[in-house]
Tab-separated table of C-alpha atoms and ligand atoms in Angstrom:
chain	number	residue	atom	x	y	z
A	1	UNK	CA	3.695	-23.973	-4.825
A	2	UNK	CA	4.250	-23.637	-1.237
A	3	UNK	CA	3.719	-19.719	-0.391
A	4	UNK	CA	6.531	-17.884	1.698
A	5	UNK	CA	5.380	-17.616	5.530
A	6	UNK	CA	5.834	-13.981	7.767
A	7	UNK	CA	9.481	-13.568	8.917
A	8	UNK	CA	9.574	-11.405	11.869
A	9	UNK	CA	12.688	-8.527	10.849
A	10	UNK	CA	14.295	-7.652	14.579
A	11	UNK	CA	16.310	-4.571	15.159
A	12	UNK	CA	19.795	-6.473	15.189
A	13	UNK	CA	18.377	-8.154	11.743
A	14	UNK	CA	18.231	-4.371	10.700
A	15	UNK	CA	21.406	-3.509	11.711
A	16	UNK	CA	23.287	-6.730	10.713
A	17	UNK	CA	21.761	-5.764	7.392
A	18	UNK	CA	23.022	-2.413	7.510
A	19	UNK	CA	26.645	-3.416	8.051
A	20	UNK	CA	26.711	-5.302	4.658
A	21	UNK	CA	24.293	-2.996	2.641
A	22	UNK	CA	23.711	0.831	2.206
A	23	UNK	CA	21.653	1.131	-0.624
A	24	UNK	CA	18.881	-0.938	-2.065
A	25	UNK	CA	17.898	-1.457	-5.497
A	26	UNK	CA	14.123	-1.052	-6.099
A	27	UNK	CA	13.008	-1.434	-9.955
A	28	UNK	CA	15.823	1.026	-11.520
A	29	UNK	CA	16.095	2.954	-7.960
A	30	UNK	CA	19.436	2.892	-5.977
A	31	UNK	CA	17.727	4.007	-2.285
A	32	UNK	CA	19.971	4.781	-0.060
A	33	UNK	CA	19.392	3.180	3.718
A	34	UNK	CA	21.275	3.758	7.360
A	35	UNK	CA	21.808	7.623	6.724
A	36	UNK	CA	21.990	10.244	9.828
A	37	UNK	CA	18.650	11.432	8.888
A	38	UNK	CA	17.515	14.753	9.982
A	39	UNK	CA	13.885	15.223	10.924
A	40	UNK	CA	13.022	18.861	10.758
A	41	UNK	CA	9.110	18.389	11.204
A	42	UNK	CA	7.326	15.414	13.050
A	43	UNK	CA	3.937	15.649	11.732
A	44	UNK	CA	2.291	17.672	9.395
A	45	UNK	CA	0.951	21.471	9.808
A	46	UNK	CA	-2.440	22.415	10.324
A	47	UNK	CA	-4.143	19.256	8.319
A	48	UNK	CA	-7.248	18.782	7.764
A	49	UNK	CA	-8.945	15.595	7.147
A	50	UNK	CA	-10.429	15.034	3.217
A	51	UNK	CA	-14.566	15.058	3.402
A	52	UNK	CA	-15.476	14.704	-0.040
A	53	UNK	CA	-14.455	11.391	-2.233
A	54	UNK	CA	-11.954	13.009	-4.866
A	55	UNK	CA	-8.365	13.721	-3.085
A	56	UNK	CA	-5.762	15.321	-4.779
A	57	UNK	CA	-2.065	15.732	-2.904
A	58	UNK	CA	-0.039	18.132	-4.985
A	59	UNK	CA	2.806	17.707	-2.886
A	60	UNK	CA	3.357	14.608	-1.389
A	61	UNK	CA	3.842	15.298	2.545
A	62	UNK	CA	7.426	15.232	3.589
A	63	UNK	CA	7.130	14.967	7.602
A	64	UNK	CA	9.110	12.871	9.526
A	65	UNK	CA	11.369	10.034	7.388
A	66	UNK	CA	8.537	10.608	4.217
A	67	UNK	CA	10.815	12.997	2.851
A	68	UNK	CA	13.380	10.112	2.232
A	69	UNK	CA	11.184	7.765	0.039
A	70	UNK	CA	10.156	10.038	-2.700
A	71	UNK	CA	12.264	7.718	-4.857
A	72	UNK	CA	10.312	4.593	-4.255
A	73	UNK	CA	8.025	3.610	-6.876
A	74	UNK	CA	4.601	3.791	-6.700
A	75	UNK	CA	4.686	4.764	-2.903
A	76	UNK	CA	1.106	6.899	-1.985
A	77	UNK	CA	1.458	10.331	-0.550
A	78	UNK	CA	1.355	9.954	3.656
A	79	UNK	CA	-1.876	11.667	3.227
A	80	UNK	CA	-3.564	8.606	1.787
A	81	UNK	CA	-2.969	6.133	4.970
A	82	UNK	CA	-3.415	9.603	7.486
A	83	UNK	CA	-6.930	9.826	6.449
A	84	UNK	CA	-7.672	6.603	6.525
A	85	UNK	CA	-5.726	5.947	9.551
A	86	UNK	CA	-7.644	8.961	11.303
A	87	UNK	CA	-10.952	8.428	10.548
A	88	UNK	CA	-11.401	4.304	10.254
A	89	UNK	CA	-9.455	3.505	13.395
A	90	UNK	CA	-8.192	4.672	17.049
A	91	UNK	CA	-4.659	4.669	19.236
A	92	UNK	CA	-4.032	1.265	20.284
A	93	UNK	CA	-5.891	-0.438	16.653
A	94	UNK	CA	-3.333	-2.794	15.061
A	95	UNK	CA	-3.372	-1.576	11.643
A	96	UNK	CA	-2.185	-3.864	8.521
A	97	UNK	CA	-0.328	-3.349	5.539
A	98	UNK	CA	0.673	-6.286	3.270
A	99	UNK	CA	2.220	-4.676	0.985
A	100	UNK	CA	4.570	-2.054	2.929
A	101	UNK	CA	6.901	-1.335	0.023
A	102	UNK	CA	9.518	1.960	1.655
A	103	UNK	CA	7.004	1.943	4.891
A	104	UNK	CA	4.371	4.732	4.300
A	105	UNK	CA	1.628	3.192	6.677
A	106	UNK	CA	4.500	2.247	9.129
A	107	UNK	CA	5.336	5.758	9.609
A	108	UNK	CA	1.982	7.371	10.067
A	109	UNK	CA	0.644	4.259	11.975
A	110	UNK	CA	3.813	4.921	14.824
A	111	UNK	CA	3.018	8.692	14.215
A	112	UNK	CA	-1.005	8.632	15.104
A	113	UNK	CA	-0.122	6.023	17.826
A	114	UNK	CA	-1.415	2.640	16.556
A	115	UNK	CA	-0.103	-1.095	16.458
A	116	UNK	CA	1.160	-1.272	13.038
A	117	UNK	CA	1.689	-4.570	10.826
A	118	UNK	CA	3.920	-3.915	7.846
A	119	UNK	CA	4.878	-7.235	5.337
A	120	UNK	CA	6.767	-7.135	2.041
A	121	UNK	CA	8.189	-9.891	-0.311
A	122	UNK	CA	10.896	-8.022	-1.273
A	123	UNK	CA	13.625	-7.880	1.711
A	124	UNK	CA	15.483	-4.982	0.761
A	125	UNK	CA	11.735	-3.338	0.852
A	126	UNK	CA	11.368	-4.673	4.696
A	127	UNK	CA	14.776	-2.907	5.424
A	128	UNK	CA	13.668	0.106	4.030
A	129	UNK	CA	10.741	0.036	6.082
A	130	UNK	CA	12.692	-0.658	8.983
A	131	UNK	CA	15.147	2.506	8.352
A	132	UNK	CA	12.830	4.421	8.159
A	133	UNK	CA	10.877	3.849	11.050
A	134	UNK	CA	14.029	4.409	13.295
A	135	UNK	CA	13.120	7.765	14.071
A	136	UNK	CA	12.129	9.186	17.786
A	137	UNK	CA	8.434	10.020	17.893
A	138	UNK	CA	9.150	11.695	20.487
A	139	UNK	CA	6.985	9.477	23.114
A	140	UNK	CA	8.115	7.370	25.661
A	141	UNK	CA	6.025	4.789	24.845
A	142	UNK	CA	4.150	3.413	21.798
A	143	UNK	CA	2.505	0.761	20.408
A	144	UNK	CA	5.086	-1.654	18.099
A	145	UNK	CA	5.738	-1.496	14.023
A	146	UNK	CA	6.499	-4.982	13.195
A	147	UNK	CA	8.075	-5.498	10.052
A	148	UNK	CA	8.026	-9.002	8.248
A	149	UNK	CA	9.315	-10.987	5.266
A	150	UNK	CA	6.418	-12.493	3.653
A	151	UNK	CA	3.472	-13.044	1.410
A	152	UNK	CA	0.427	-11.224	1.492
A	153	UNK	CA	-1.286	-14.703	0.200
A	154	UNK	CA	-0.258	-15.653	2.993
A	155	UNK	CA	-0.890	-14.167	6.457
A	156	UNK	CA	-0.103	-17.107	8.771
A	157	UNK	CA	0.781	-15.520	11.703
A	158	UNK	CA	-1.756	-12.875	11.729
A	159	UNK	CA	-4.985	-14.398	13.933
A	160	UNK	CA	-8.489	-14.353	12.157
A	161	UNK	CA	-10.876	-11.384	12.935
A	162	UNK	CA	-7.522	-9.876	14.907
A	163	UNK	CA	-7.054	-6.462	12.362
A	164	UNK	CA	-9.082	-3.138	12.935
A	165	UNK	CA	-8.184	-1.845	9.680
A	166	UNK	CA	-6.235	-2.531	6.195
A	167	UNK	CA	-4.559	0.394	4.558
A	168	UNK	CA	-2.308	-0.623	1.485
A	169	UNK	CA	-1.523	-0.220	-2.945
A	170	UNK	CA	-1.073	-3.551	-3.922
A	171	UNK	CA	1.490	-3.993	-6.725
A	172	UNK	CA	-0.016	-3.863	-10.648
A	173	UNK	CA	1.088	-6.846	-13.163
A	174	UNK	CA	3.560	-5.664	-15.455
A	175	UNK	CA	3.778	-2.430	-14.565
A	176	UNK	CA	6.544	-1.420	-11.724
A	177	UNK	CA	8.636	-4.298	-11.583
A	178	UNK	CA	9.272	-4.450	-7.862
A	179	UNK	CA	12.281	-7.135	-8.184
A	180	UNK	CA	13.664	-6.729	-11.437
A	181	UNK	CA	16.991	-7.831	-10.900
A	182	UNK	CA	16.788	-10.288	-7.922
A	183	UNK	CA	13.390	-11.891	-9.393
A	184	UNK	CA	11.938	-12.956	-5.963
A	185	UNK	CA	8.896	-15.479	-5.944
A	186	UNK	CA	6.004	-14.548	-5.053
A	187	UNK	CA	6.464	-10.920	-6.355
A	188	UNK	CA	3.521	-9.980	-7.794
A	189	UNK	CA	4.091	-7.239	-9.657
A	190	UNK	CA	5.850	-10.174	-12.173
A	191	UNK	CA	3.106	-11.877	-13.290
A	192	UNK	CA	2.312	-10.881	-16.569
A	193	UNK	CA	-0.904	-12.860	-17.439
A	194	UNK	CA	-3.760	-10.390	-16.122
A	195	UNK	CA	-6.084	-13.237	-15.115
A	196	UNK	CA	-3.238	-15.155	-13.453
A	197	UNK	CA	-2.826	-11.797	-11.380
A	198	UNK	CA	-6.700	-11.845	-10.216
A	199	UNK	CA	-6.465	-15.226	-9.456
A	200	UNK	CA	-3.552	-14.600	-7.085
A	201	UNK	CA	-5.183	-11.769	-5.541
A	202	UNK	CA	-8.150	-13.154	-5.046
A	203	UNK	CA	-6.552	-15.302	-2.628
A	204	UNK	CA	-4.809	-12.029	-1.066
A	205	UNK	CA	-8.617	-10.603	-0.351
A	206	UNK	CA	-9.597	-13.744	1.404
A	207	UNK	CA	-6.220	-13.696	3.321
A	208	UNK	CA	-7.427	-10.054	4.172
A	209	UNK	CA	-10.916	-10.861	4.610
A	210	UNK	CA	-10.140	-13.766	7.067
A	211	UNK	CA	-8.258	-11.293	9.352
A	212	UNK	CA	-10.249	-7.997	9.625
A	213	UNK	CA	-12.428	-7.935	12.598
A	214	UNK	CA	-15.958	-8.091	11.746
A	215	UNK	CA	-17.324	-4.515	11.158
A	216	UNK	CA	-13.989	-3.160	10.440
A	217	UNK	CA	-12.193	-1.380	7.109
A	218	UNK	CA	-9.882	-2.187	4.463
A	219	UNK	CA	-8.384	0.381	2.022
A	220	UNK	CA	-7.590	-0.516	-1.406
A	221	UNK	CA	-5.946	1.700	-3.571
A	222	UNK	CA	-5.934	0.963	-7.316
A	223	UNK	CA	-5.656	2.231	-10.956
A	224	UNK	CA	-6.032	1.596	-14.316
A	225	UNK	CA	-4.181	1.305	-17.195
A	226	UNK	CA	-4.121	1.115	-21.106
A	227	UNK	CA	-3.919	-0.720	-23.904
A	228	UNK	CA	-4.169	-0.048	-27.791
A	229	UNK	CA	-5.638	3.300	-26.679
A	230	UNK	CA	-8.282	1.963	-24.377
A	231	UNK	CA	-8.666	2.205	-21.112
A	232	UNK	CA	-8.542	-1.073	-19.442
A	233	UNK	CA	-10.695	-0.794	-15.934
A	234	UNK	CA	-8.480	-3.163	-13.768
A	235	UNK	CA	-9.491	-1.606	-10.637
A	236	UNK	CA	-13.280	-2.303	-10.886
A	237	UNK	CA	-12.058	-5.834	-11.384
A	238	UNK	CA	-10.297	-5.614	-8.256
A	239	UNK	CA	-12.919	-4.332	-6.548
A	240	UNK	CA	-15.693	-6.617	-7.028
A	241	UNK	CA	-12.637	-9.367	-5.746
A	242	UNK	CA	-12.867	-7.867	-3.219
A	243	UNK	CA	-17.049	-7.562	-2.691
A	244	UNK	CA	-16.547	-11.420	-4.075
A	245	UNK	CA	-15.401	-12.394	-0.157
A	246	UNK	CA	-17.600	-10.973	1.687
A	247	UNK	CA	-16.844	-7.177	2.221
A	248	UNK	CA	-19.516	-4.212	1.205
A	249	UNK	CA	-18.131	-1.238	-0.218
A	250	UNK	CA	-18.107	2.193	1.844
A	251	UNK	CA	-16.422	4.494	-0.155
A	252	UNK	CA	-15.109	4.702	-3.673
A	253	UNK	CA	-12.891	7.714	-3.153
A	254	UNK	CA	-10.991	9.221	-6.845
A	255	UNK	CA	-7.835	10.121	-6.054
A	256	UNK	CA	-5.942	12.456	-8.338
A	257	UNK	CA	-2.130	11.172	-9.512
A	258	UNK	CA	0.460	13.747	-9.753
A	259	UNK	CA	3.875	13.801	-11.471
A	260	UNK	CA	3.581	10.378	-12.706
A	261	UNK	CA	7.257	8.969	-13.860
A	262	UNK	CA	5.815	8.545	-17.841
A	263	UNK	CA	3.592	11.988	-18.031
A	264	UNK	CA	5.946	14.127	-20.219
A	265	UNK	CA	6.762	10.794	-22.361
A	266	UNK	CA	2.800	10.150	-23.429
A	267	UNK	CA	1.958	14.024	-23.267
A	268	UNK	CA	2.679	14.347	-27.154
A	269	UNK	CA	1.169	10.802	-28.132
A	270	UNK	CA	-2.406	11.644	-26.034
A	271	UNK	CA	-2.670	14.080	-28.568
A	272	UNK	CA	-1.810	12.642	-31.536
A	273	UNK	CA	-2.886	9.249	-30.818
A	274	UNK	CA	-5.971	10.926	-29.273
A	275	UNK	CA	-6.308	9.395	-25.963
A	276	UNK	CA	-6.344	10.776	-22.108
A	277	UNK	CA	-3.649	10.167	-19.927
A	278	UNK	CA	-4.794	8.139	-16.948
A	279	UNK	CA	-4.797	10.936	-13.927
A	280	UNK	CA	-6.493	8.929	-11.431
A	281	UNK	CA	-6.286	6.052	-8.557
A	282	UNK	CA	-9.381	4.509	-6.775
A	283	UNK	CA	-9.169	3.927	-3.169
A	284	UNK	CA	-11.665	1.827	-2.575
A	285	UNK	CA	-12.894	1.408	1.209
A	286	UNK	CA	-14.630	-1.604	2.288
A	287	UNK	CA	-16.072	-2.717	4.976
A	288	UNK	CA	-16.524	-6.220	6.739
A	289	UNK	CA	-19.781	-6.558	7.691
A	290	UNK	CA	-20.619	-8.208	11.166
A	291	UNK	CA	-23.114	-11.243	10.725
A	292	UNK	CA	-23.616	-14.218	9.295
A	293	UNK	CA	-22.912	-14.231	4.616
A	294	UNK	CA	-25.975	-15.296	2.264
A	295	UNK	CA	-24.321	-15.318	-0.828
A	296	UNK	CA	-22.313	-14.055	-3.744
A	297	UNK	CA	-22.713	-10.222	-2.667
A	298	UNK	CA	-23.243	-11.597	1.281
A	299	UNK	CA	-24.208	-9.624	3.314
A	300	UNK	CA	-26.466	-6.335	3.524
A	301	UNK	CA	-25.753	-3.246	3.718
A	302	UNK	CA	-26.815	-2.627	7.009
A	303	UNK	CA	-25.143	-5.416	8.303
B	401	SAM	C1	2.826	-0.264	-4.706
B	401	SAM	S1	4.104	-0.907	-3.685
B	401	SAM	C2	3.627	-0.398	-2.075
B	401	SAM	C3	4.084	1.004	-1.805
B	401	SAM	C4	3.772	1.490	-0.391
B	401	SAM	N1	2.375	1.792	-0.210
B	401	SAM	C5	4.589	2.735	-0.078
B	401	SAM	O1	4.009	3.797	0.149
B	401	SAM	O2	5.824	2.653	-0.146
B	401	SAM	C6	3.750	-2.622	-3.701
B	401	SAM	C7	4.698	-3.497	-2.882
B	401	SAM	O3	4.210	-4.852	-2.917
B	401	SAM	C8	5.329	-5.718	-2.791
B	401	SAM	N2	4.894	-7.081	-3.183
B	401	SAM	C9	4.809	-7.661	-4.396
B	401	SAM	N3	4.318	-8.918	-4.299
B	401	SAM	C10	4.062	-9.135	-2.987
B	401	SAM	C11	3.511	-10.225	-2.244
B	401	SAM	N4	3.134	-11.363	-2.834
B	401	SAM	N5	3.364	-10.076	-0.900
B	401	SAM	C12	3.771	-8.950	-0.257
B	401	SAM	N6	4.327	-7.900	-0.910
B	401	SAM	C13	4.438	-7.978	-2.250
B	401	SAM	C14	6.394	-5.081	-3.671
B	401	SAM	O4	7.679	-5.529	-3.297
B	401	SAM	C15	6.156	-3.588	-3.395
B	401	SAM	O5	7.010	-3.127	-2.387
């Protein structure tokens, strides 16, 4: 199966879009795009970076166009890619996301001044990206958001050891389905064999691995889930995918999950069915190490 290549979305695709739609359907969510948006705060007050690996964001941050995606599911709180974004990368970087769902790493990428590369499978995603990046940052100049159609198996126009860092929450199998109705190709979050899934995104690491700059970051985040009352640990599977190509891990941060959509409906059954409710995300941070691989785990950690 041929994969889809990156289609570059242009502002008059945006708007041409925006004549025809004003609403997109996510999953279940109608999300409504091409409102007069009102931005009564730019960036956040007094924040302070995380320096210990568990984060928890009670509230996800509503600054700038944030506020208008609470309805996308399985978004990450702005505070996930602001961290990351602050401390693995400076203004000017070119910062990717493959899987930009309503934009989150967009926004805070055009907010904290850096290049940003947002891709999505989904169209109606890419538009929703593209909304909500139309905001003024207030500067009069600063460095591009591209938005494109596309794969993340397939980063073809993205140059090899051209990205300073990854930030991104790939979709799960079976869980959110991203394009329930439409059924696109290539939408992950529809395969429902779990070793099908690894095998496609294995290929998304090396895609991701061929295009980080040596010595640079990527930031995974990923959970778990359950089954027959266990828990099943997808996300170390993910990670050593990921430690598979070539990168060497830097942090393993826990990050808490609040108000998950099914809390209230397992609440009762974790009690009688004796079980814990999932409550937690890894982000895992990697790094590509500079240097020349040895082998299956390549390269040392001092490399
Ligand atoms: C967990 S969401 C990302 C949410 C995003 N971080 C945000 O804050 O809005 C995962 C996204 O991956 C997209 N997706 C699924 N398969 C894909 C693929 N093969 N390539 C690129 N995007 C894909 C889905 O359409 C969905 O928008």
């Amino acid at each position: 199966m041929e994969l889809q290549a990156m289609h570059k979305i242009t502002q008059s695709d945006y708007y041409n879009f925006l004549e025809l739609n004003k609403e997109i359907i996510i999953e279940d969510q109608h999300i409504t795009i091409g409102g007069k948006y009102i931005i009564t705060q730019l960036q956040p007050d007094n924040f302070e970076l995380e320096i210990e690996n568990i984060w928890s964001f009670p509230e996800r941050g509503k600054w700038a166009t944030h506020y208008l995606n609470a309805k996308y599911r399985g978004n990450y709180a702005p505070q996930v890619p602001r961290n990351i974004i602050l401390r693995y990368s400076m203004e000017n970087d070119t910062i990717l996301d493959p899987f930009i769902g309503s934009g989150t790493t967009l926004i805070e990428s055009k907010l904290l001044k850096r290049h940003g590369i947002g891709i999505d499978i989904n169209k109606g995603s890419t538009m929703i990206t593209m909304d909500r990046l139309n905001f003024n940052s207030g500067e009069d100049s600063f460095p591009e958001q591209e938005v494109y159609t596309g794969d993340a198996r397939n980063l073809n126009k993205i140059p090899d050891d051209s990205i300073d860092l990854v930030v991104t929450h790939p979709p799960y199998a079976n869980i959110i389905a991203y394009s329930k109705n439409d059924k696109i190709e290539g939408d992950l979050s529809r395969i429902t064999d779990i070793n099908e899934y690894y095998k496609q995104m294995r290929t998304v690491a090396a895609e991701i691995f061929r295009v980080v700059k040596g010595g640079k970051y990527c930031a995974i985040l990923f959970g778990d889930s359950r089954k027959y009352k266990h828990q099943i640990p997808l996300s170390f599977r993910l990670m050593d995918i990921f430690l598979e190509q070539g990168f060497i891990l830097k942090e393993d941060v826990i990050k808490f999950q609040h108000n998950t959509k099914t809390r209230q409906y397992w609440k009762k059954a974790s009690v009688e069915k004796n079980f814990l409710l999932l409550a937690y995300e890894h982000l895992f941070i990697f790094r590509k190490p500079e240097g020349k691989a040895t082998g299956i785990y390549k390269y040392s950690m001092k490399a």
